[in-house]
């Protein structure tokens, strides 16, 4: 909360404007009351003619108009403040999420993050647009009114001083109760968003397992939980308005009663003074009451404010980059992995003390059971994850010394499920290389990746829209698009997560041909499942539970490492080669 408050108070100009408008509003309230009383006094008690009240009447109208203007200007400034702070918070969140997009997307919970950036940030609106401006108003306006009242005989002022604290006291009591409820409401909201998105993304799986109906129930429940939580907050809100209304009405009544007794019984106050105080009293309580409502909506935002503060405070590993430029088309690197350890923020998986040397042009296969850390190692080599300890060196320089952009122009990472952006096939291939690549080059890359057949069968050919907004592609086709990207890019290091499923003969041939063509100019590291890749590798890294159990050529490992032999035989038996 403090962090966000600081953000608001750091906007000096806005703060100055808010204070200025509050002072002006205070002054205008006093002048308005003065002229109102003066006119009534002149007309009813002194029986003045219309001519005599023309001027005060004109001033009163002008002052009323000014009050509206100042109120409007104050509100506007508040709204501007809120939109500035919201933009700043969103930017900070985006920068945070973008600083390490891989870690962010690998750790999942996209729904929760979207809900933080969109809904939670919107929720903090009232904290800045009404709560903070109102605090400033209430710190100024009642004090100005009180000063004016104290220029008159003192009892009423004292009464105001005594009754005023009841408003904030009730406010605080109610506010504390609401905060928990508001936090609860935010939690329900986040749970609902997360749940909804998860279900949308996993719809196919749910349908296949016949769970769609149950999930409908689950969505219903989580949305009605959210509704109930909202209703709870509203209930307290309405109740608190009622209470505050009650307190201020009672206090005004008390002051009116006191004035009446002094005017009629003791006759120790003039009509002018009494009426002046009576006119000011409602305004005095009004601004306290307004603080009450603003405080309440501000409290309602506290849940969201807290959520954002927590999100901002959450440390995520970031990847550091240097300034060493790698010219395009650099020769394939030698890779040195020294004492590398890695642990995920969540869960208890870790890679333990890896030491590996990979020579330029070498073909390395990473093998091991599921969950042994093969993909994690590939991500670390790619520079998508930062090792918790140890060194990764490329050509005798640390990975972190290289410039980020030129590093990634040297690498092609072909994952199991490459991402397709919404756009045409050509556009999707083109992002692999310079965006200025000619259509000819793109077509050539597609051909080398074995996409020609598929492209020819499409009505719009290479200009067919794919991805989110277009035609879907099969897993194998997606990988071929990724291969085409690699052909266009001509990387010096290729990281390849092989498909786990058995491949048909055609795909197998394409893969084989593509990889041997690509590996002519690069160092290749593959998470391998096919016997072809494994046998052909210059070096095999056999991982188990995050530990490098053995490293060497296929023949050596088959002879010396029983576990490796068993794994290869099991795969052969299952026909995954
Ligand atoms: P492999 O590729 O060998 O199947 P991975 O490298 O994908 O294995 O995963 C190794 C282990 O790390 C698994 O136990 C997996 O659950 C865990 N893991 C993977 N990604 C994350 C993550 N983002 N956060 C926490 N644990 C993870």
Coordinates of C-alpha atoms and ligand atoms in Angstrom, one line a residue:
X1 CA 0.0 0.0 0.0
X2 CA 2.8 2.4 0.9
X3 CA 4.4 1.9 -2.4
X4 CA 1.3 2.9 -4.3
X5 CA 0.6 5.8 -1.9
X6 CA 4.1 7.0 -2.6
X7 CA 3.4 6.8 -6.3
X8 CA 0.4 9.1 -5.8
X9 CA 2.2 11.6 -3.6
X10 CA 5.1 11.7 -6.0
X11 CA 2.9 13.5 -8.5
X12 CA 3.6 16.9 -7.0
X13 CA 1.7 19.0 -9.5
X14 CA -1.5 16.9 -9.1
X15 CA -1.2 17.0 -5.3
X16 CA -0.7 20.8 -5.5
X17 CA -3.8 21.1 -7.6
X18 CA -5.8 19.0 -5.2
X19 CA -4.8 21.1 -2.2
X20 CA -5.5 24.3 -4.2
X21 CA -9.0 23.1 -5.2
X22 CA -9.7 22.0 -1.6
X23 CA -8.7 25.4 -0.2
X24 CA -10.8 27.2 -2.8
X25 CA -13.8 25.0 -2.1
X26 CA -13.4 25.7 1.6
X27 CA -13.3 29.5 1.0
X28 CA -16.3 29.3 -1.4
X29 CA -18.4 27.5 1.2
X30 CA -17.8 30.2 3.7
X31 CA -18.5 33.0 1.3
X32 CA -21.6 31.2 0.0
X33 CA -23.0 30.8 3.6
X34 CA -22.1 34.4 4.4
X35 CA -24.0 35.9 1.5
X36 CA -26.9 33.5 1.9
X37 CA -27.4 34.6 5.5
X38 CA -26.8 38.3 4.6
X39 CA -29.6 38.2 1.9
X40 CA -32.1 36.5 4.3
X41 CA -31.2 38.9 7.0
X42 CA -31.6 41.9 4.7
X43 CA -34.9 40.7 3.2
X44 CA -36.7 39.3 6.2
X45 CA -35.4 41.2 9.2
X46 CA -34.3 44.5 7.7
X47 CA -37.1 44.5 5.0
X48 CA -34.6 45.7 2.4
X49 CA -35.7 46.4 -1.2
X50 CA -34.6 44.3 -4.2
X51 CA -32.1 47.0 -5.2
X52 CA -30.3 46.6 -1.9
X53 CA -29.8 42.8 -2.4
X54 CA -28.9 42.9 -6.1
X55 CA -25.2 42.9 -5.4
X56 CA -25.1 40.1 -2.7
X57 CA -27.4 38.0 -4.9
X58 CA -25.1 38.4 -7.8
X59 CA -22.1 37.4 -5.6
X60 CA -24.0 34.4 -4.3
X61 CA -24.8 33.1 -7.7
X62 CA -21.2 33.6 -8.8
X63 CA -20.0 31.8 -5.7
X64 CA -22.4 28.9 -6.3
X65 CA -21.1 28.6 -9.8
X66 CA -17.5 28.7 -8.6
X67 CA -18.2 25.9 -6.1
X68 CA -19.5 23.6 -8.9
X69 CA -16.4 24.5 -11.0
X70 CA -14.0 23.7 -8.1
X71 CA -15.8 20.5 -7.3
X72 CA -15.6 19.4 -11.0
X73 CA -11.9 20.4 -11.2
X74 CA -11.1 18.4 -8.0
X75 CA -12.9 15.3 -9.4
X76 CA -11.2 15.6 -12.7
X77 CA -7.8 15.9 -11.1
X78 CA -8.5 12.8 -9.0
X79 CA -9.5 10.8 -12.0
X80 CA -6.4 12.0 -13.9
X81 CA -4.3 10.9 -10.9
X82 CA -5.9 7.5 -10.9
X83 CA -5.4 7.0 -14.6
X84 CA -1.7 8.1 -14.3
X85 CA -1.1 5.7 -11.4
X86 CA -2.9 2.9 -13.1
X87 CA -0.8 3.3 -16.2
X88 CA 2.3 3.4 -14.2
X89 CA 1.3 0.2 -12.3
X90 CA 0.4 -1.6 -15.5
X91 CA 3.7 -0.5 -17.1
X92 CA 5.6 -1.8 -14.1
X93 CA 3.8 -5.1 -14.2
X94 CA 4.4 -5.5 -17.9
X95 CA 8.1 -4.7 -17.5
X96 CA 8.3 -7.2 -14.7
X97 CA 6.5 -9.9 -16.7
X98 CA 8.5 -9.1 -19.9
X99 CA 11.8 -9.0 -18.1
X100 CA 11.7 -12.7 -18.0
X101 CA 8.9 -13.9 -20.2
X102 CA 10.1 -17.5 -20.3
X103 CA 10.2 -17.9 -16.5
X104 CA 6.8 -16.1 -16.3
X105 CA 5.2 -18.3 -18.9
X106 CA 6.8 -21.4 -17.7
X107 CA 5.5 -20.9 -14.2
X108 CA 2.0 -20.7 -15.7
X109 CA -1.1 -19.2 -14.1
X110 CA -1.7 -16.9 -17.1
X111 CA -5.2 -16.3 -15.9
X112 CA -4.1 -15.0 -12.6
X113 CA -1.6 -12.6 -14.2
X114 CA -4.1 -11.3 -16.7
X115 CA -6.6 -10.8 -13.9
X116 CA -3.9 -8.8 -12.0
X117 CA -3.0 -6.6 -14.9
X118 CA -6.6 -6.0 -16.0
X119 CA -9.0 -6.3 -13.1
X120 CA -6.9 -5.6 -10.0
X121 CA -5.4 -2.5 -11.6
X122 CA -8.9 -1.3 -12.4
X123 CA -10.0 -2.0 -8.8
X124 CA -7.4 0.4 -7.4
X125 CA -9.1 3.2 -9.4
X126 CA -11.3 4.5 -6.6
X127 CA -8.4 4.6 -4.1
X128 CA -6.7 7.2 -6.2
X129 CA -9.7 8.9 -7.9
X130 CA -11.7 9.4 -4.8
X131 CA -10.0 8.3 -1.6
X132 CA -6.8 10.3 -1.8
X133 CA -8.5 13.5 -3.2
X134 CA -11.1 13.2 -0.5
X135 CA -8.5 12.8 2.3
X136 CA -7.0 16.1 1.1
X137 CA -10.4 17.8 0.9
X138 CA -11.3 16.6 4.4
X139 CA -8.0 17.7 5.8
X140 CA -8.8 21.2 4.6
X141 CA -12.5 22.0 4.2
X142 CA -13.8 21.2 7.7
X143 CA -10.8 23.1 9.2
X144 CA -11.7 26.1 7.2
X145 CA -15.4 25.8 8.2
X146 CA -14.4 25.3 11.8
X147 CA -12.3 28.5 11.8
X148 CA -15.2 30.4 10.4
X149 CA -17.6 29.0 13.0
X150 CA -15.1 30.0 15.8
X151 CA -15.3 33.6 14.7
X152 CA -18.8 33.5 16.1
X153 CA -19.7 32.7 19.8
X154 CA -17.8 29.6 20.6
X155 CA -20.3 26.9 21.8
X156 CA -21.3 25.7 18.4
X157 CA -17.7 25.3 17.3
X158 CA -17.1 23.2 20.4
X159 CA -20.1 21.0 19.7
X160 CA -18.8 20.4 16.2
X161 CA -15.3 19.6 17.5
X162 CA -16.8 17.1 20.0
X163 CA -19.2 15.4 17.5
X164 CA -16.8 15.3 14.5
X165 CA -14.6 12.4 15.7
X166 CA -17.6 10.0 15.8
X167 CA -17.6 10.0 12.0
X168 CA -14.0 8.9 11.5
X169 CA -14.3 6.4 14.5
X170 CA -17.2 4.6 12.9
X171 CA -15.5 4.8 9.5
X172 CA -12.4 3.1 10.9
X173 CA -14.4 0.4 12.6
X174 CA -16.4 -0.3 9.5
X175 CA -13.3 0.0 7.2
X176 CA -11.4 -2.6 9.1
X177 CA -14.3 -5.0 8.8
X178 CA -14.6 -4.3 5.1
X179 CA -11.0 -4.8 4.3
X180 CA -11.1 -8.5 5.0
X181 CA -14.2 -8.8 3.0
X182 CA -12.7 -6.9 0.1
X183 CA -9.6 -9.0 0.1
X184 CA -11.8 -12.1 0.1
X185 CA -13.6 -10.6 -2.8
X186 CA -10.4 -10.1 -4.8
X187 CA -9.3 -13.7 -4.0
X188 CA -12.6 -15.0 -5.3
X189 CA -12.3 -12.9 -8.4
X190 CA -8.7 -14.2 -9.1
X191 CA -9.8 -17.8 -8.5
X192 CA -12.7 -17.3 -10.8
X193 CA -10.5 -15.8 -13.6
X194 CA -7.8 -18.4 -13.3
X195 CA -10.4 -21.2 -13.2
X196 CA -12.2 -19.9 -16.2
X197 CA -9.1 -19.6 -18.4
X198 CA -7.7 -23.0 -17.3
X199 CA -11.0 -24.6 -18.3
X200 CA -11.1 -22.9 -21.6
X201 CA -7.5 -23.9 -22.4
X202 CA -8.1 -27.5 -21.3
X203 CA -11.5 -27.9 -22.9
X204 CA -10.4 -30.8 -25.2
X205 CA -8.9 -32.7 -22.3
X206 CA -12.0 -32.2 -20.2
X207 CA -14.3 -33.3 -22.9
X208 CA -12.3 -36.4 -23.6
X209 CA -12.5 -37.4 -19.9
X210 CA -16.2 -36.5 -19.8
X211 CA -15.6 -33.8 -17.2
X212 CA -17.1 -30.9 -19.1
X213 CA -20.4 -31.0 -17.1
X214 CA -18.7 -31.1 -13.7
X215 CA -16.6 -28.1 -14.8
X216 CA -19.7 -26.2 -15.6
X217 CA -20.8 -26.8 -12.1
X218 CA -17.3 -25.7 -10.9
X219 CA -17.6 -22.4 -12.9
X220 CA -21.0 -21.8 -11.5
X221 CA -19.8 -22.3 -8.0
X222 CA -16.8 -20.1 -8.4
X223 CA -18.9 -17.3 -10.0
X224 CA -21.5 -17.5 -7.3
X225 CA -18.8 -17.4 -4.7
X226 CA -17.6 -14.2 -6.3
X227 CA -21.1 -12.8 -6.3
X228 CA -21.6 -13.6 -2.7
X229 CA -18.3 -12.0 -1.7
X230 CA -19.3 -8.9 -3.7
X231 CA -22.7 -8.8 -2.0
X232 CA -21.0 -9.0 1.4
X233 CA -18.9 -6.0 0.5
X234 CA -21.9 -4.0 -0.7
X235 CA -23.9 -4.9 2.3
X236 CA -21.3 -3.3 4.6
X237 CA -21.0 -0.4 2.2
X238 CA -24.7 0.4 2.4
X239 CA -24.8 -0.1 6.1
X240 CA -21.9 2.2 6.7
X241 CA -23.5 5.0 4.6
X242 CA -26.6 4.7 6.7
X243 CA -24.7 4.9 9.9
X244 CA -22.7 7.9 8.8
X245 CA -25.8 9.6 7.6
X246 CA -27.4 9.0 11.0
X247 CA -24.5 10.4 12.9
X248 CA -24.2 13.6 10.9
X249 CA -28.0 14.2 11.0
X250 CA -28.0 13.8 14.7
X251 CA -25.0 16.2 15.1
X252 CA -26.7 18.8 13.0
X253 CA -29.8 18.5 15.0
X254 CA -27.8 18.9 18.2
X255 CA -26.3 22.1 16.9
X256 CA -29.6 23.5 15.7
X257 CA -31.0 22.7 19.1
X258 CA -28.2 24.6 20.8
X259 CA -28.5 27.6 18.5
X260 CA -32.3 27.6 19.1
X261 CA -31.9 27.7 22.9
X262 CA -29.4 30.5 22.7
X263 CA -31.4 32.5 20.3
X264 CA -34.8 32.1 21.9
X265 CA -34.2 31.4 25.6
X266 CA -30.9 33.1 26.5
X267 CA -31.0 35.6 23.6
X268 CA -27.2 35.8 23.6
X269 CA -26.7 35.3 19.9
X270 CA -27.7 37.3 16.9
X271 CA -29.9 35.8 14.2
X272 CA -27.1 36.4 11.7
X273 CA -24.6 34.3 13.7
X274 CA -27.0 31.5 14.4
X275 CA -28.1 31.2 10.8
X276 CA -24.6 31.4 9.5
X277 CA -23.5 28.5 11.8
X278 CA -26.6 26.5 10.9
X279 CA -25.9 26.9 7.2
X280 CA -22.2 25.8 7.6
X281 CA -22.9 22.8 9.8
X282 CA -24.3 20.5 7.1
X283 CA -21.3 21.3 4.9
X284 CA -18.9 20.5 7.8
X285 CA -20.4 17.0 8.3
X286 CA -20.9 16.5 4.6
X287 CA -17.1 16.6 3.9
X288 CA -16.5 14.2 6.9
X289 CA -19.2 11.9 5.5
X290 CA -17.7 12.1 2.0
X291 CA -14.4 11.0 3.5
X292 CA -16.4 8.1 5.0
X293 CA -17.7 6.9 1.7
X294 CA -14.4 7.6 0.0
X295 CA -12.6 5.7 2.8
X296 CA -14.9 2.9 2.2
X297 CA -14.3 2.6 -1.5
X298 CA -10.7 3.2 -0.8
X299 CA -10.7 0.3 1.6
X300 CA -12.5 -1.8 -1.1
X301 CA -9.5 -1.1 -3.3
X302 CA -7.1 -2.1 -0.6
X303 CA -7.5 -5.8 -1.4
X304 CA -6.5 -5.0 -5.0
X305 CA -3.7 -2.7 -3.8
X306 CA -2.3 -5.4 -1.6
X307 CA -2.5 -8.0 -4.5
X308 CA -0.6 -5.7 -6.8
X309 CA 2.0 -4.9 -4.1
X310 CA 2.5 -8.6 -3.5
X311 CA 2.8 -9.2 -7.2
X312 CA 5.4 -6.5 -7.5
X313 CA 7.3 -7.7 -4.5
X314 CA 7.5 -11.3 -5.9
X315 CA 11.1 -11.8 -7.0
X316 CA 11.6 -13.7 -10.2
X317 CA 14.9 -14.8 -11.5
X318 CA 16.1 -12.6 -14.2
X319 CA 18.5 -13.3 -17.0
X320 CA 21.5 -11.0 -17.3
X321 CA 22.9 -10.0 -20.7
X322 CA 26.1 -8.2 -21.6
X323 CA 27.4 -6.2 -24.5
X324 CA 29.5 -8.5 -26.6
X325 CA 28.2 -8.6 -30.1
X326 CA 28.1 -11.8 -32.0
X327 CA 28.2 -11.1 -35.8
X328 CA 25.6 -12.9 -37.8
X329 CA 27.0 -16.1 -39.3
X330 CA 29.5 -16.6 -36.6
X331 CA 31.1 -20.1 -36.6
X332 CA 29.4 -22.8 -34.5
X333 CA 30.4 -22.3 -30.8
X334 CA 32.2 -24.6 -28.4
X335 CA 30.1 -24.9 -25.3
X336 CA 31.5 -25.5 -21.8
X337 CA 29.1 -26.3 -19.0
X338 CA 30.9 -26.0 -15.7
X339 CA 29.3 -27.0 -12.3
X340 CA 25.9 -25.9 -13.4
X341 CA 23.1 -26.3 -10.9
X342 CA 19.5 -25.2 -11.3
X343 CA 16.4 -25.2 -9.1
X344 CA 12.9 -24.1 -10.0
X345 CA 11.3 -21.5 -7.8
X346 CA 8.5 -24.0 -7.2
X347 CA 8.6 -27.7 -6.8
X348 CA 11.7 -29.6 -5.7
X349 CA 13.3 -30.6 -9.0
X350 CA 16.9 -29.6 -9.5
X351 CA 19.7 -30.1 -11.9
X352 CA 22.8 -31.2 -10.0
X353 CA 26.3 -30.2 -10.8
X354 CA 26.6 -30.6 -14.5
X355 CA 30.0 -30.6 -16.3
X356 CA 29.9 -31.0 -20.1
X357 CA 32.1 -29.9 -23.0
X358 CA 30.6 -29.7 -26.5
X359 CA 32.9 -29.0 -29.4
X360 CA 31.9 -27.0 -32.5
X361 CA 29.9 -28.9 -35.1
X362 CA 29.4 -31.7 -32.6
X363 CA 26.0 -33.5 -32.4
X364 CA 25.0 -34.0 -28.8
X365 CA 22.0 -36.0 -27.7
X366 CA 20.4 -35.6 -24.3
X367 CA 18.5 -38.7 -23.2
X368 CA 16.9 -39.9 -20.0
X369 CA 13.5 -40.8 -18.5
X370 CA 10.7 -38.3 -18.4
X371 CA 11.2 -35.6 -15.9
X372 CA 14.9 -36.1 -15.7
X373 CA 15.6 -32.5 -16.7
X374 CA 16.4 -32.7 -20.4
X375 CA 14.2 -29.8 -21.4
X376 CA 15.4 -27.8 -18.5
X377 CA 19.0 -28.3 -19.6
X378 CA 18.1 -27.2 -23.1
X379 CA 16.4 -24.1 -21.8
X380 CA 19.5 -23.2 -19.8
X381 CA 21.8 -23.7 -22.7
X382 CA 19.5 -21.6 -24.9
X383 CA 19.7 -18.7 -22.3
X384 CA 16.1 -18.9 -21.4
X385 CA 16.8 -19.9 -17.8
X386 CA 19.7 -18.7 -15.7
X387 CA 21.6 -21.4 -13.9
X388 CA 21.3 -21.1 -10.1
X389 CA 25.1 -21.8 -9.8
X390 CA 27.9 -22.5 -12.2
X391 CA 29.0 -21.3 -15.6
X392 CA 27.9 -21.7 -19.2
X393 CA 30.6 -20.6 -21.6
X394 CA 30.4 -20.2 -25.4
X395 CA 33.7 -19.8 -27.1
X396 CA 35.4 -19.2 -23.7
X397 CA 33.0 -16.4 -22.8
X398 CA 30.2 -16.5 -20.3
X399 CA 26.7 -16.6 -21.9
X400 CA 25.9 -13.5 -19.8
X401 CA 28.6 -11.4 -21.5
X402 CA 26.8 -11.6 -24.9
X403 CA 24.3 -9.1 -26.2
X404 CA 20.8 -10.6 -25.9
X405 CA 19.7 -9.8 -29.5
X406 CA 22.8 -11.1 -31.2
X407 CA 22.8 -14.2 -29.0
X408 CA 19.3 -15.2 -30.1
X409 CA 20.1 -14.6 -33.8
X410 CA 22.7 -17.4 -33.5
X411 CA 20.3 -19.8 -32.0
X412 CA 17.4 -21.9 -33.3
X413 CA 15.3 -23.6 -30.6
X414 CA 12.8 -26.0 -32.0
X415 CA 10.5 -27.1 -29.2
X416 CA 8.1 -30.0 -29.1
X417 CA 5.2 -27.6 -29.7
X418 CA 6.5 -24.5 -31.5
X419 CA 4.3 -21.4 -31.2
X420 CA 2.5 -20.2 -34.2
X421 CA 1.4 -16.6 -34.3
X422 CA -1.7 -15.6 -36.0
X423 CA -0.6 -14.7 -39.5
X424 CA 0.2 -16.5 -42.8
X425 CA 2.5 -19.4 -43.1
X426 CA 5.0 -17.1 -44.8
X427 CA 4.9 -14.6 -42.0
X428 CA 5.3 -17.4 -39.4
X429 CA 8.4 -18.6 -41.2
X430 CA 9.7 -15.1 -41.8
X431 CA 10.0 -14.3 -38.1
X432 CA 12.8 -16.9 -38.1
X433 CA 15.2 -14.7 -40.0
X434 CA 15.5 -11.0 -40.9
X435 CA 12.1 -9.7 -41.4
X436 CA 13.1 -8.4 -44.8
X437 CA 13.7 -11.9 -46.2
X438 CA 12.4 -12.2 -49.7
X439 CA 9.4 -14.5 -50.6
X440 CA 11.8 -16.6 -52.6
X441 CA 14.0 -17.3 -49.5
X442 CA 10.9 -18.0 -47.4
X443 CA 9.6 -20.5 -50.0
X444 CA 13.0 -22.2 -50.2
X445 CA 13.2 -22.5 -46.4
X446 CA 9.7 -24.0 -46.5
X447 CA 10.7 -26.5 -49.1
X448 CA 13.8 -27.6 -47.2
X449 CA 11.6 -28.2 -44.2
X450 CA 9.4 -30.4 -46.2
X451 CA 6.4 -28.1 -46.2
X452 CA 6.0 -27.8 -50.0
X453 CA 3.5 -30.7 -50.3
X454 CA 1.2 -29.3 -47.6
X455 CA 1.5 -25.7 -48.9
X456 CA 0.6 -26.8 -52.5
X457 CA -2.5 -28.5 -51.2
X458 CA -3.8 -25.3 -49.7
X459 CA -5.9 -22.9 -51.8
X460 CA -4.0 -19.8 -50.7
X461 CA -0.7 -21.6 -50.5
X462 CA 2.0 -20.1 -48.4
X463 CA -0.4 -17.1 -47.7
X464 CA -2.8 -19.3 -45.8
X465 CA -3.6 -17.8 -42.3
X466 CA -2.6 -20.1 -39.4
X467 CA -2.3 -19.8 -35.7
X468 CA -4.8 -18.3 -33.3
X469 CA -6.9 -16.7 -36.0
X470 CA -6.5 -19.3 -38.7
X471 CA -6.1 -22.8 -39.7
X472 CA -4.7 -25.3 -37.2
X473 CA -1.6 -27.3 -38.0
X474 CA -0.6 -30.7 -36.7
X475 CA 2.2 -31.1 -34.2
X476 CA 4.5 -32.4 -37.0
X477 CA 3.6 -29.5 -39.3
X478 CA 4.3 -27.0 -36.6
X479 CA 7.7 -28.4 -36.1
X480 CA 8.3 -28.2 -39.8
X481 CA 7.4 -24.5 -39.7
X482 CA 10.0 -24.2 -36.9
X483 CA 12.5 -26.0 -39.0
X484 CA 11.8 -23.7 -41.9
X485 CA 12.4 -20.8 -39.5
X486 CA 15.8 -22.4 -38.7
X487 CA 16.6 -22.7 -42.4
X488 CA 15.9 -19.1 -42.9
X489 CA 17.9 -18.1 -39.9
X490 CA 21.0 -20.2 -40.5
X491 CA 21.9 -20.4 -36.8
X492 CA 25.2 -21.6 -35.5
X493 CA 23.6 -23.4 -32.6
X494 CA 20.5 -25.6 -32.9
X495 CA 18.6 -26.8 -29.9
X496 CA 16.0 -29.4 -30.8
X497 CA 13.4 -31.1 -28.7
X498 CA 12.5 -34.1 -30.8
X499 CA 9.0 -35.3 -31.1
X500 CA 8.4 -38.1 -28.6
X501 CA 5.8 -40.0 -30.6
X502 CA 6.7 -42.5 -33.3
X503 CA 7.1 -40.7 -36.6
X504 CA 5.8 -41.9 -40.0
X505 CA 8.4 -42.8 -42.6
X506 CA 7.9 -39.5 -44.5
X507 CA 8.2 -37.3 -41.5
X508 CA 11.2 -39.3 -40.3
X509 CA 12.9 -38.8 -43.6
X510 CA 12.2 -35.0 -43.7
X511 CA 13.5 -34.7 -40.2
X512 CA 16.6 -36.6 -40.9
X513 CA 17.4 -34.7 -44.1
X514 CA 16.6 -31.3 -42.5
X515 CA 18.7 -32.0 -39.5
X516 CA 21.7 -33.2 -41.4
X517 CA 21.5 -30.2 -43.7
X518 CA 21.2 -27.7 -40.8
X519 CA 23.9 -29.4 -38.8
X520 CA 26.4 -28.8 -41.6
X521 CA 26.8 -25.2 -40.3
X522 CA 26.1 -25.6 -36.6
X523 CA 26.5 -27.3 -33.3
X524 CA 23.4 -29.3 -32.6
X525 CA 22.0 -30.3 -29.2
X526 CA 19.0 -32.6 -29.3
X527 CA 16.7 -33.9 -26.6
X528 CA 16.6 -37.3 -28.4
X529 CA 14.0 -40.0 -28.5
X530 CA 14.8 -41.5 -31.9
X531 CA 17.4 -44.3 -32.2
X532 CA 18.7 -42.6 -35.3
X533 CA 19.7 -39.4 -33.5
X534 CA 21.0 -41.3 -30.6
X535 CA 23.2 -43.7 -32.6
X536 CA 24.5 -40.9 -34.7
X537 CA 25.4 -38.5 -31.9
X538 CA 29.0 -37.6 -31.2
X539 CA 28.2 -37.4 -27.6
X540 CA 25.3 -38.7 -25.5
X541 CA 24.3 -37.1 -22.2
X542 CA 22.4 -39.6 -20.1
X543 CA 20.3 -37.7 -17.4
X544 CA 18.4 -39.2 -14.5
X545 CA 16.7 -37.2 -11.8
X546 CA 18.6 -34.1 -12.8
X547 CA 22.0 -35.8 -12.5
X548 CA 24.3 -36.6 -15.4
X549 CA 24.7 -40.4 -15.0
X550 CA 26.9 -41.0 -18.0
X551 CA 28.3 -39.3 -21.1
X552 CA 29.9 -40.8 -24.2
X553 CA 29.1 -42.4 -27.5
X554 CA 26.3 -44.8 -28.0
X555 CA 28.5 -47.9 -28.3
X556 CA 30.4 -47.1 -25.1
X557 CA 27.3 -46.4 -23.1
X558 CA 25.6 -49.6 -24.3
X559 CA 28.5 -51.6 -23.1
X560 CA 29.2 -49.9 -19.9
X561 CA 26.0 -48.4 -18.5
X562 CA 23.3 -51.0 -17.7
X563 CA 20.6 -48.4 -17.2
X564 CA 21.3 -46.8 -20.5
X565 CA 21.2 -50.2 -22.2
X566 CA 17.9 -51.1 -20.6
X567 CA 16.4 -47.7 -21.7
X568 CA 17.4 -48.1 -25.3
X569 CA 16.2 -51.7 -25.4
X570 CA 12.9 -50.7 -23.9
X571 CA 12.5 -48.0 -26.5
X572 CA 13.3 -50.4 -29.3
X573 CA 10.8 -52.7 -28.0
X574 CA 8.1 -50.0 -27.9
X575 CA 9.0 -49.0 -31.4
X576 CA 9.7 -45.4 -30.7
X577 CA 12.9 -45.3 -32.8
Ligands
LIG1 P1 12.3 -33.8 -19.3 O1 12.4 -32.8 -20.4 O2 13.5 -34.6 -19.0 O3 11.0 -34.6 -19.3 P2 11.9 -31.4 -17.7 O4 13.2 -30.7 -17.8 O5 10.8 -30.9 -18.6 O6 12.1 -32.9 -17.9 O7 11.4 -31.3 -16.2 C1 12.2 -31.7 -15.2 C2 11.4 -31.5 -13.9 O8 11.3 -30.2 -13.6 C3 10.1 -32.2 -13.9 O9 9.9 -32.8 -12.6 C4 9.1 -31.0 -13.9 O10 8.0 -31.3 -13.2 C5 9.9 -29.9 -13.3 N1 9.6 -28.6 -13.9 C6 9.6 -28.3 -15.2 N2 9.2 -27.0 -15.4 C7 9.0 -26.4 -14.2 C8 8.7 -25.1 -13.7 N3 8.4 -24.1 -14.5 N4 8.6 -25.0 -12.3 C9 8.8 -26.0 -11.5 N5 9.1 -27.3 -11.9 C10 9.3 -27.5 -13.2

